[in-house]
XYZ file of N, CA and C in Angstrom:
651
model
N -96.203 -9.134 39.307
C -96.489 -10.565 39.405
C -96.567 -10.982 40.869
N -97.454 -11.925 41.141
C -97.730 -12.309 42.514
C -96.504 -12.842 43.230
N -95.671 -13.576 42.521
C -94.471 -14.164 43.138
C -93.508 -13.063 43.608
N -93.374 -12.032 42.771
C -92.517 -10.895 43.128
C -93.074 -10.168 44.365
N -94.397 -10.041 44.428
C -95.020 -9.402 45.562
C -94.775 -10.242 46.837
N -94.861 -11.556 46.716
C -94.617 -12.430 47.849
C -93.220 -12.294 48.340
N -92.244 -12.251 47.421
C -90.856 -12.071 47.776
C -90.677 -10.737 48.498
N -91.352 -9.722 48.053
C -91.250 -8.402 48.664
C -91.767 -8.434 50.092
N -92.892 -9.127 50.337
C -93.426 -9.249 51.674
C -92.420 -9.943 52.592
N -91.834 -11.024 52.089
C -90.886 -11.792 52.877
C -89.638 -10.954 53.202
N -89.116 -10.268 52.193
C -87.930 -9.444 52.370
C -88.206 -8.301 53.371
N -89.346 -7.591 53.176
C -89.632 -6.443 54.029
C -89.870 -6.825 55.500
N -90.305 -8.073 55.696
C -90.543 -8.560 57.039
C -89.230 -8.966 57.748
N -88.156 -9.062 56.948
C -86.910 -9.521 57.528
C -86.874 -11.004 57.746
N -87.763 -11.718 57.076
C -87.850 -13.167 57.261
C -86.857 -13.879 56.371
N -86.177 -14.860 56.885
C -85.188 -15.648 56.124
C -85.665 -17.083 55.953
N -85.445 -17.625 54.764
C -85.879 -18.983 54.460
C -84.761 -19.788 53.881
N -84.643 -21.051 54.341
C -83.608 -21.957 53.826
C -84.274 -23.208 53.296
N -83.471 -24.225 53.029
C -83.984 -25.471 52.528
C -84.736 -26.251 53.620
N -85.688 -27.087 53.229
C -86.461 -27.855 54.222
C -85.631 -28.876 54.973
N -86.119 -29.265 56.124
C -85.594 -30.423 56.815
C -85.715 -31.645 55.953
N -84.762 -32.546 56.100
C -84.810 -33.807 55.346
C -86.149 -34.524 55.569
N -86.621 -34.574 56.814
C -87.823 -35.374 57.115
C -89.130 -34.671 56.799
N -89.104 -33.339 56.621
C -90.396 -32.642 56.374
C -90.597 -32.302 54.899
N -89.651 -32.681 54.046
C -89.748 -32.317 52.617
C -91.086 -32.730 51.985
N -91.606 -33.911 52.232
C -92.887 -34.298 51.636
C -94.048 -33.365 52.018
N -93.987 -32.767 53.218
C -95.036 -31.815 53.628
C -94.837 -30.443 53.057
N -93.582 -30.092 52.788
C -93.252 -28.754 52.284
C -93.666 -28.617 50.817
N -93.460 -29.698 50.038
C -93.716 -29.629 48.577
C -95.158 -29.179 48.302
N -95.246 -28.209 47.349
C -96.546 -27.733 46.936
C -97.136 -26.653 47.803
N -96.400 -26.196 48.822
C -96.976 -25.210 49.760
C -96.051 -24.025 49.891
N -96.597 -22.828 49.787
C -95.889 -21.593 50.022
C -96.820 -20.610 50.739
N -96.318 -19.567 51.401
C -97.187 -18.629 52.050
C -98.049 -17.876 51.033
N -99.192 -17.395 51.503
C -100.127 -16.642 50.647
C -100.336 -15.284 51.223
N -100.528 -14.298 50.308
C -100.855 -12.929 50.716
C -102.363 -12.843 50.969
N -102.756 -12.332 52.107
C -104.149 -12.166 52.435
C -104.493 -10.698 52.655
N -105.625 -10.312 52.086
C -106.092 -8.929 52.179
C -105.082 -7.928 51.684
N -104.122 -8.396 50.878
C -103.113 -7.515 50.271
C -102.135 -6.905 51.226
N -102.104 -7.391 52.484
C -101.247 -6.656 53.441
C -100.494 -7.564 54.439
N -100.789 -8.853 54.443
C -100.068 -9.734 55.366
C -100.031 -11.140 54.808
N -99.301 -12.018 55.463
C -99.114 -13.363 54.968
C -99.834 -14.377 55.805
N -100.264 -15.466 55.164
C -100.745 -16.642 55.850
C -99.794 -17.779 55.484
N -99.245 -18.440 56.498
C -98.210 -19.457 56.279
C -98.730 -20.875 56.508
N -98.364 -21.805 55.658
C -98.491 -23.212 56.073
C -97.451 -23.463 57.178
N -97.850 -24.157 58.221
C -96.922 -24.354 59.361
C -96.957 -25.846 59.741
N -95.777 -26.387 59.971
C -95.630 -27.774 60.368
C -95.353 -27.849 61.851
N -96.105 -28.733 62.557
C -95.821 -29.062 63.965
C -95.283 -30.486 64.020
N -94.167 -30.668 64.740
C -93.616 -31.984 64.923
C -93.702 -32.335 66.385
N -94.185 -33.561 66.659
C -94.270 -34.062 68.030
C -93.194 -35.142 68.203
N -92.020 -34.788 68.763
C -90.907 -35.718 68.828
C -91.242 -37.005 69.570
N -92.113 -36.944 70.568
C -92.445 -38.176 71.336
C -93.067 -39.221 70.454
N -94.038 -38.869 69.613
C -94.773 -39.837 68.812
C -94.363 -39.843 67.343
N -93.568 -38.852 66.922
C -93.197 -38.632 65.535
C -94.391 -38.300 64.664
N -95.465 -37.866 65.237
C -96.613 -37.377 64.477
C -96.289 -35.958 64.003
N -96.979 -35.546 62.969
C -96.875 -34.165 62.514
C -98.289 -33.608 62.288
N -98.450 -32.315 62.499
C -99.659 -31.595 62.136
C -99.281 -30.558 61.096
N -100.157 -30.342 60.132
C -99.985 -29.325 59.139
C -101.107 -28.325 59.220
N -100.781 -27.082 59.579
C -101.762 -25.992 59.533
C -101.618 -25.334 58.191
N -102.671 -25.376 57.376
C -102.554 -24.954 55.992
C -102.380 -23.445 55.823
N -103.032 -22.670 56.689
C -102.992 -21.212 56.496
C -103.095 -20.496 57.829
N -101.965 -20.126 58.369
C -101.894 -19.439 59.678
C -101.611 -17.957 59.452
N -102.585 -17.126 59.757
C -102.420 -15.678 59.646
C -101.254 -15.254 60.539
N -100.286 -14.550 59.970
C -99.087 -14.213 60.724
C -99.364 -13.270 61.918
N -100.509 -12.637 61.944
C -100.824 -11.754 63.057
C -101.500 -12.494 64.221
N -101.778 -13.801 64.039
C -102.408 -14.603 65.050
C -101.344 -15.111 66.015
N -101.664 -15.133 67.330
C -100.673 -15.556 68.323
C -100.502 -17.080 68.373
N -99.413 -17.448 68.969
C -99.122 -18.886 69.160
C -100.220 -19.502 70.031
N -100.595 -18.807 71.092
C -101.611 -19.315 72.004
C -102.938 -19.555 71.299
N -103.357 -18.594 70.499
C -104.639 -18.727 69.806
C -104.640 -19.936 68.870
N -103.514 -20.186 68.230
C -103.435 -21.338 67.325
C -103.458 -22.648 68.151
N -102.690 -22.702 69.250
C -102.660 -23.913 70.086
C -104.033 -24.218 70.674
N -104.790 -23.157 70.993
C -106.101 -23.315 71.557
C -107.054 -24.022 70.603
N -106.796 -23.941 69.309
C -107.605 -24.631 68.326
C -107.190 -26.100 68.137
N -105.999 -26.402 68.623
C -105.414 -27.731 68.377
C -105.458 -28.672 69.556
N -105.527 -28.125 70.791
C -105.444 -28.941 71.978
C -106.554 -28.634 72.970
N -106.945 -29.665 73.800
C -107.892 -29.411 74.870
C -107.278 -28.489 75.904
N -108.080 -27.930 76.778
C -107.596 -26.942 77.711
C -106.732 -27.473 78.825
N -107.144 -28.626 79.417
C -106.418 -29.162 80.589
C -106.091 -30.651 80.366
N -104.935 -31.060 80.739
C -104.527 -32.437 80.580
C -105.404 -33.345 81.397
N -105.988 -34.369 80.735
C -106.768 -35.401 81.389
C -108.133 -35.014 81.861
N -108.556 -33.737 81.645
C -109.833 -33.301 82.171
C -110.902 -33.069 81.097
N -110.485 -32.735 79.931
C -111.468 -32.418 78.874
C -112.039 -33.679 78.242
N -113.186 -33.495 77.622
C -113.890 -34.638 77.034
C -113.187 -35.129 75.782
N -112.410 -34.307 75.153
C -111.735 -34.730 73.926
C -110.232 -34.622 74.107
N -109.526 -35.311 73.245
C -108.070 -35.251 73.228
C -107.592 -35.447 71.804
N -106.335 -35.071 71.555
C -105.759 -35.281 70.239
C -105.803 -36.756 69.927
N -106.250 -37.140 68.703
C -106.493 -38.562 68.423
C -105.335 -39.502 68.750
N -104.086 -39.101 68.505
C -102.951 -39.986 68.750
C -102.450 -39.938 70.194
N -103.014 -39.041 70.990
C -102.550 -38.818 72.387
C -103.469 -39.604 73.338
N -103.329 -40.889 73.379
C -104.207 -41.722 74.203
C -104.054 -41.423 75.706
N -102.872 -40.965 76.083
C -102.654 -40.656 77.504
C -103.237 -39.354 77.961
N -103.593 -38.489 77.009
C -104.147 -37.177 77.361
C -103.167 -36.168 77.898
N -101.886 -36.364 77.552
C -100.826 -35.467 78.058
C -100.753 -34.157 77.300
N -101.195 -34.144 76.063
C -101.015 -32.927 75.232
C -102.240 -32.053 75.357
N -102.114 -31.063 76.202
C -103.183 -30.113 76.459
C -102.610 -28.696 76.500
N -103.504 -27.703 76.337
C -103.055 -26.328 76.242
C -102.234 -25.868 77.466
N -102.570 -26.402 78.644
C -101.867 -25.948 79.868
C -100.564 -26.756 80.082
N -100.211 -27.652 79.169
C -99.026 -28.491 79.355
C -97.994 -28.434 78.224
N -98.394 -27.983 77.054
C -97.490 -28.064 75.917
C -96.484 -26.906 75.923
N -95.243 -27.219 75.428
C -94.218 -26.257 75.181
C -93.853 -26.338 73.681
N -93.623 -25.189 73.074
C -93.348 -25.135 71.649
C -91.997 -24.521 71.418
N -91.220 -25.131 70.508
C -89.857 -24.699 70.203
C -89.660 -24.557 68.708
N -88.668 -23.790 68.326
C -88.141 -23.826 66.960
C -86.631 -23.984 67.062
N -86.002 -24.385 65.996
C -84.561 -24.544 65.953
C -83.951 -23.333 65.273
N -83.098 -22.610 65.998
C -82.459 -21.405 65.405
C -81.389 -21.858 64.427
N -81.164 -21.024 63.425
C -80.151 -21.301 62.392
C -80.296 -22.748 61.874
N -81.518 -23.133 61.604
C -81.810 -24.542 61.253
C -81.143 -24.932 59.930
N -80.968 -23.962 59.051
C -80.418 -24.241 57.704
C -79.888 -22.923 57.154
N -78.888 -22.962 56.293
C -78.396 -21.695 55.725
C -79.477 -20.971 54.916
N -79.630 -19.650 55.062
C -80.651 -18.934 54.311
C -80.346 -18.913 52.836
N -81.387 -18.987 52.043
C -81.236 -18.969 50.579
C -81.066 -17.503 50.096
N -80.376 -17.368 48.991
C -80.300 -16.072 48.326
C -81.686 -15.754 47.730
N -81.896 -14.486 47.494
C -83.218 -14.093 46.965
C -83.500 -14.729 45.597
N -82.469 -14.890 44.800
C -82.649 -15.506 43.458
C -83.037 -16.971 43.613
N -82.375 -17.693 44.513
C -82.738 -19.107 44.680
C -84.100 -19.241 45.322
N -84.395 -18.384 46.299
C -85.691 -18.440 46.970
C -86.835 -18.173 45.965
N -86.633 -17.229 45.060
C -87.637 -16.956 44.052
C -87.917 -18.235 43.248
N -86.860 -18.935 42.864
C -87.049 -20.187 42.076
C -87.785 -21.232 42.881
N -87.414 -21.358 44.153
C -88.063 -22.376 45.010
C -89.535 -22.047 45.189
N -89.877 -20.777 45.357
C -91.272 -20.395 45.527
C -92.049 -20.625 44.236
N -91.434 -20.337 43.106
C -92.090 -20.565 41.814
C -92.379 -22.043 41.661
N -91.450 -22.914 42.065
C -91.653 -24.327 41.946
C -92.479 -24.930 43.073
N -92.775 -24.071 44.072
C -93.461 -24.530 45.283
C -92.712 -25.736 45.877
N -91.383 -25.606 45.840
C -90.469 -26.639 46.364
C -90.583 -27.955 45.595
N -91.310 -27.907 44.450
C -91.499 -29.132 43.688
C -90.252 -29.621 43.008
N -89.289 -28.721 42.765
C -88.039 -29.167 42.173
C -87.030 -29.601 43.220
N -87.455 -29.530 44.483
C -86.550 -29.903 45.602
C -86.390 -31.411 45.656
N -85.157 -31.845 45.686
C -84.813 -33.262 45.771
C -84.232 -33.571 47.152
N -84.455 -34.846 47.589
C -83.931 -35.233 48.935
C -82.438 -34.977 49.069
N -81.734 -35.027 47.968
C -80.251 -34.834 48.002
C -79.877 -33.373 47.748
N -80.846 -32.497 47.560
C -80.582 -31.098 47.273
C -80.614 -30.307 48.586
N -79.458 -30.181 49.215
C -79.442 -29.459 50.472
C -79.003 -30.336 51.610
N -79.371 -29.962 52.880
C -78.911 -30.686 54.051
C -79.241 -32.156 53.938
N -78.223 -33.021 54.167
C -78.477 -34.445 54.069
C -78.801 -35.044 55.450
N -78.869 -36.351 55.534
C -79.267 -36.997 56.772
C -78.269 -36.666 57.927
N -76.984 -36.704 57.632
C -75.999 -36.468 58.677
C -76.100 -35.042 59.186
N -76.263 -34.086 58.270
C -76.404 -32.664 58.674
C -77.644 -32.533 59.566
N -78.718 -33.184 59.167
C -79.992 -33.106 59.906
C -79.766 -33.643 61.328
N -79.135 -34.800 61.429
C -78.915 -35.425 62.745
C -78.007 -34.542 63.625
N -76.964 -33.997 63.043
C -76.019 -33.211 63.845
C -76.673 -31.904 64.313
N -77.425 -31.249 63.430
C -77.971 -29.965 63.809
C -79.147 -30.118 64.771
N -79.957 -31.176 64.586
C -81.144 -31.341 65.392
C -80.802 -31.700 66.814
N -79.583 -32.261 67.053
C -79.195 -32.666 68.386
C -78.380 -31.564 69.085
N -78.273 -30.415 68.496
C -77.540 -29.307 69.110
C -78.493 -28.552 70.042
N -78.428 -28.822 71.352
C -79.391 -28.253 72.277
C -79.365 -26.739 72.321
N -78.217 -26.166 72.034
C -78.079 -24.731 72.076
C -78.930 -23.999 71.055
N -79.416 -24.719 70.093
C -80.132 -24.103 68.982
C -81.645 -24.206 69.095
N -82.139 -24.710 70.189
C -83.599 -24.744 70.397
C -84.073 -23.514 71.206
N -85.054 -22.834 70.634
C -85.588 -21.654 71.298
C -87.025 -21.896 71.640
N -87.357 -21.718 72.929
C -88.771 -21.879 73.321
C -89.552 -20.646 72.831
N -90.762 -20.879 72.359
C -91.574 -19.812 71.790
C -92.544 -19.309 72.856
N -92.626 -18.000 72.991
C -93.601 -17.373 73.891
C -95.009 -17.517 73.286
N -95.958 -17.907 74.109
C -97.293 -18.141 73.588
C -98.039 -16.848 73.240
N -97.574 -15.721 73.824
C -98.228 -14.452 73.512
C -97.653 -13.821 72.231
N -96.619 -14.423 71.655
C -96.037 -13.889 70.427
C -96.906 -14.252 69.257
N -96.915 -13.355 68.239
C -97.614 -13.712 67.023
C -96.669 -14.572 66.149
N -97.233 -15.196 65.161
C -96.395 -15.952 64.246
C -95.356 -15.061 63.610
N -95.767 -13.855 63.236
C -94.847 -12.902 62.627
C -93.680 -12.562 63.552
N -93.970 -12.397 64.838
C -92.902 -12.110 65.834
C -91.886 -13.243 65.830
N -92.370 -14.477 65.831
C -91.442 -15.616 65.883
C -90.592 -15.738 64.650
N -91.213 -15.560 63.480
C -90.497 -15.704 62.235
C -89.451 -14.611 62.020
N -89.636 -13.461 62.698
C -88.709 -12.354 62.568
C -87.540 -12.431 63.514
N -87.541 -13.402 64.424
C -86.450 -13.467 65.388
C -85.110 -13.622 64.685
N -84.102 -13.029 65.281
C -82.800 -12.823 64.624
C -82.191 -14.085 64.077
N -82.276 -15.190 64.843
C -81.591 -16.426 64.427
C -82.584 -17.420 63.805
N -83.768 -16.976 63.476
C -84.743 -17.912 62.908
C -84.590 -17.970 61.381
N -84.141 -19.103 60.884
C -84.131 -19.354 59.447
C -85.169 -20.442 59.175
N -86.180 -20.142 58.456
C -87.308 -21.064 58.251
C -86.860 -22.207 57.320
N -86.988 -23.462 57.761
C -86.597 -24.598 56.893
C -87.681 -24.959 55.891
N -87.819 -24.120 54.840
C -88.853 -24.303 53.830
C -90.169 -23.719 54.277
N -90.749 -24.268 55.321
C -91.950 -23.757 55.979
C -91.655 -23.652 57.472
N -92.353 -22.720 58.145
C -92.185 -22.653 59.614
C -92.428 -24.044 60.193
N -91.520 -24.488 61.080
C -91.586 -25.819 61.654
C -91.319 -25.713 63.160
N -92.328 -26.128 63.916
C -92.266 -26.027 65.366
C -92.336 -27.410 65.998
N -91.667 -27.537 67.169
C -91.619 -28.818 67.883
C -92.433 -28.662 69.160
N -93.270 -29.656 69.436
C -94.165 -29.624 70.598
C -93.874 -30.760 71.531
N -93.661 -30.458 72.801
C -93.496 -31.470 73.855
C -94.494 -31.128 74.971
N -94.749 -32.137 75.861
C -95.670 -31.900 76.942
C -94.986 -32.057 78.279
N -95.240 -31.139 79.197
C -94.698 -31.211 80.540
C -95.319 -32.373 81.335
N -96.509 -32.838 80.876
C -97.192 -33.912 81.600
C -96.733 -35.288 81.177
N -95.963 -35.375 80.124
C -95.545 -36.666 79.575
C -94.254 -37.146 80.187
N -94.132 -38.490 80.328
C -92.833 -39.064 80.772
C -91.695 -38.764 79.791
N -92.075 -38.472 78.535
C -91.083 -38.065 77.538
C -90.667 -36.640 77.855
N -89.481 -36.486 78.342
C -89.101 -35.196 78.920
C -88.550 -34.205 77.902
N -88.440 -32.955 78.349
C -87.820 -31.948 77.528
C -86.373 -32.359 77.188
N -85.696 -32.992 78.120
C -84.338 -33.422 77.868
C -84.249 -34.502 76.790
N -85.234 -35.379 76.766
C -85.315 -36.402 75.686
C -85.402 -35.708 74.364
N -86.266 -34.692 74.292
C -86.408 -33.945 73.037
C -85.111 -33.240 72.653
N -84.530 -32.526 73.620
C -83.350 -31.731 73.308
C -82.132 -32.601 72.944
N -82.146 -33.844 73.350
C -81.064 -34.740 73.017
C -81.023 -35.104 71.543
N -82.166 -34.936 70.852
C -82.233 -35.225 69.423
C -82.424 -36.713 69.096
N -82.673 -37.534 70.126
C -82.822 -38.971 69.866
C -84.007 -39.255 68.920
N -85.013 -38.394 68.994
C -86.204 -38.587 68.169
C -85.867 -38.451 66.681
N -84.841 -37.655 66.366
C -84.482 -37.443 64.962
C -84.000 -38.757 64.329
N -83.288 -39.546 65.103
C -82.826 -40.848 64.578
C -84.024 -41.768 64.315
N -84.986 -41.719 65.221
C -86.201 -42.509 64.957
C -86.940 -41.976 63.756
N -86.969 -40.665 63.568
C -87.662 -40.075 62.431
C -87.066 -40.509 61.122
N -85.722 -40.470 61.048
C -85.022 -40.879 59.830
C -85.247 -42.353 59.569
N -85.206 -43.156 60.639
C -85.412 -44.602 60.470
C -86.824 -44.876 59.934
N -87.827 -44.218 60.445
C -89.207 -44.449 59.973
C -89.438 -43.832 58.632
N -88.595 -42.870 58.239
C -88.745 -42.181 56.954
C -87.828 -42.761 55.868
N -87.116 -43.810 56.177
C -86.203 -44.384 55.171
C -86.973 -44.898 53.978
N -86.385 -44.784 52.809
C -87.049 -45.185 51.581
C -87.922 -44.124 50.978
N -87.865 -42.887 51.613
C -88.580 -41.765 51.039
C -90.033 -41.677 51.424
N -90.443 -42.440 52.428
C -91.821 -42.383 52.873
C -92.118 -41.040 53.518
N -93.335 -40.554 53.325
C -93.701 -39.282 53.911
C -93.879 -39.421 55.425
N -93.623 -38.342 56.173
C -93.851 -38.404 57.623
C -95.320 -38.710 57.876
N -95.620 -39.401 59.005
C -96.978 -39.583 59.400
C -97.539 -38.215 59.809
N -98.768 -37.956 59.362
C -99.301 -36.619 59.624
C -100.771 -36.734 59.948
N -101.229 -35.928 60.898
C -102.654 -35.864 61.178
C -103.289 -34.833 60.218
N -102.440 -34.081 59.485
C -102.927 -33.164 58.467
C -104.031 -32.244 58.928
N -103.829 -31.584 60.081
C -104.815 -30.688 60.597
C -104.985 -29.488 59.706
N -106.206 -29.135 59.361
C -106.456 -28.054 58.434
C -107.305 -26.991 59.140
N -106.687 -25.830 59.410
C -107.397 -24.722 60.000
C -107.508 -23.585 59.022
N -108.194 -23.808 57.932
C -108.296 -22.826 56.855
C -109.121 -21.608 57.282
N -109.909 -21.763 58.324
C -110.820 -20.644 58.675
C -110.193 -19.679 59.632
N -108.887 -19.780 59.864
C -108.241 -18.895 60.819
C -108.133 -17.485 60.263
């Protein structure tokens, strides 16, 4: 059965998966990794921009593709110089030569194989906002600066997901900040954006998303 094969791929890769972040649950529902060419995975991946609270969703990222190659499809090459910019980035700060990408290590406790199988079968559809890490857990963990790991751009997605302390919160979730922006790395690491995210997400509203689709990767 395909679900068993998917679990086998995840287990053999040494990849660990836990419950989704409180704020990304609406994007996680209905999405799971897919096996491509019978030998590797393509993952839906969430990008969070703490400065603007925007999110991007890459629907199918081949795990053998590098971080740099994916970013090159999403951002102009140089800040303020290219003819185009990300629609919500009116200042032109988010460019390939300026962005830094992070993940949060030990973001959530890893699921047992039995529970993970059920979650994959449901495509996280049975996941409830109160099932797993709550708002307070999210706020406390997201503000722990020691748990943010900067991602090397020459690493493949598979390399990043295999890192020892990487527990995927439902789907791979990366945080993007710009060195060109007045919104500093320290602002991001402080976790203040998480409080804004929860405030804007109160009442169960889905996160704002540009819903970027790179299915041809």
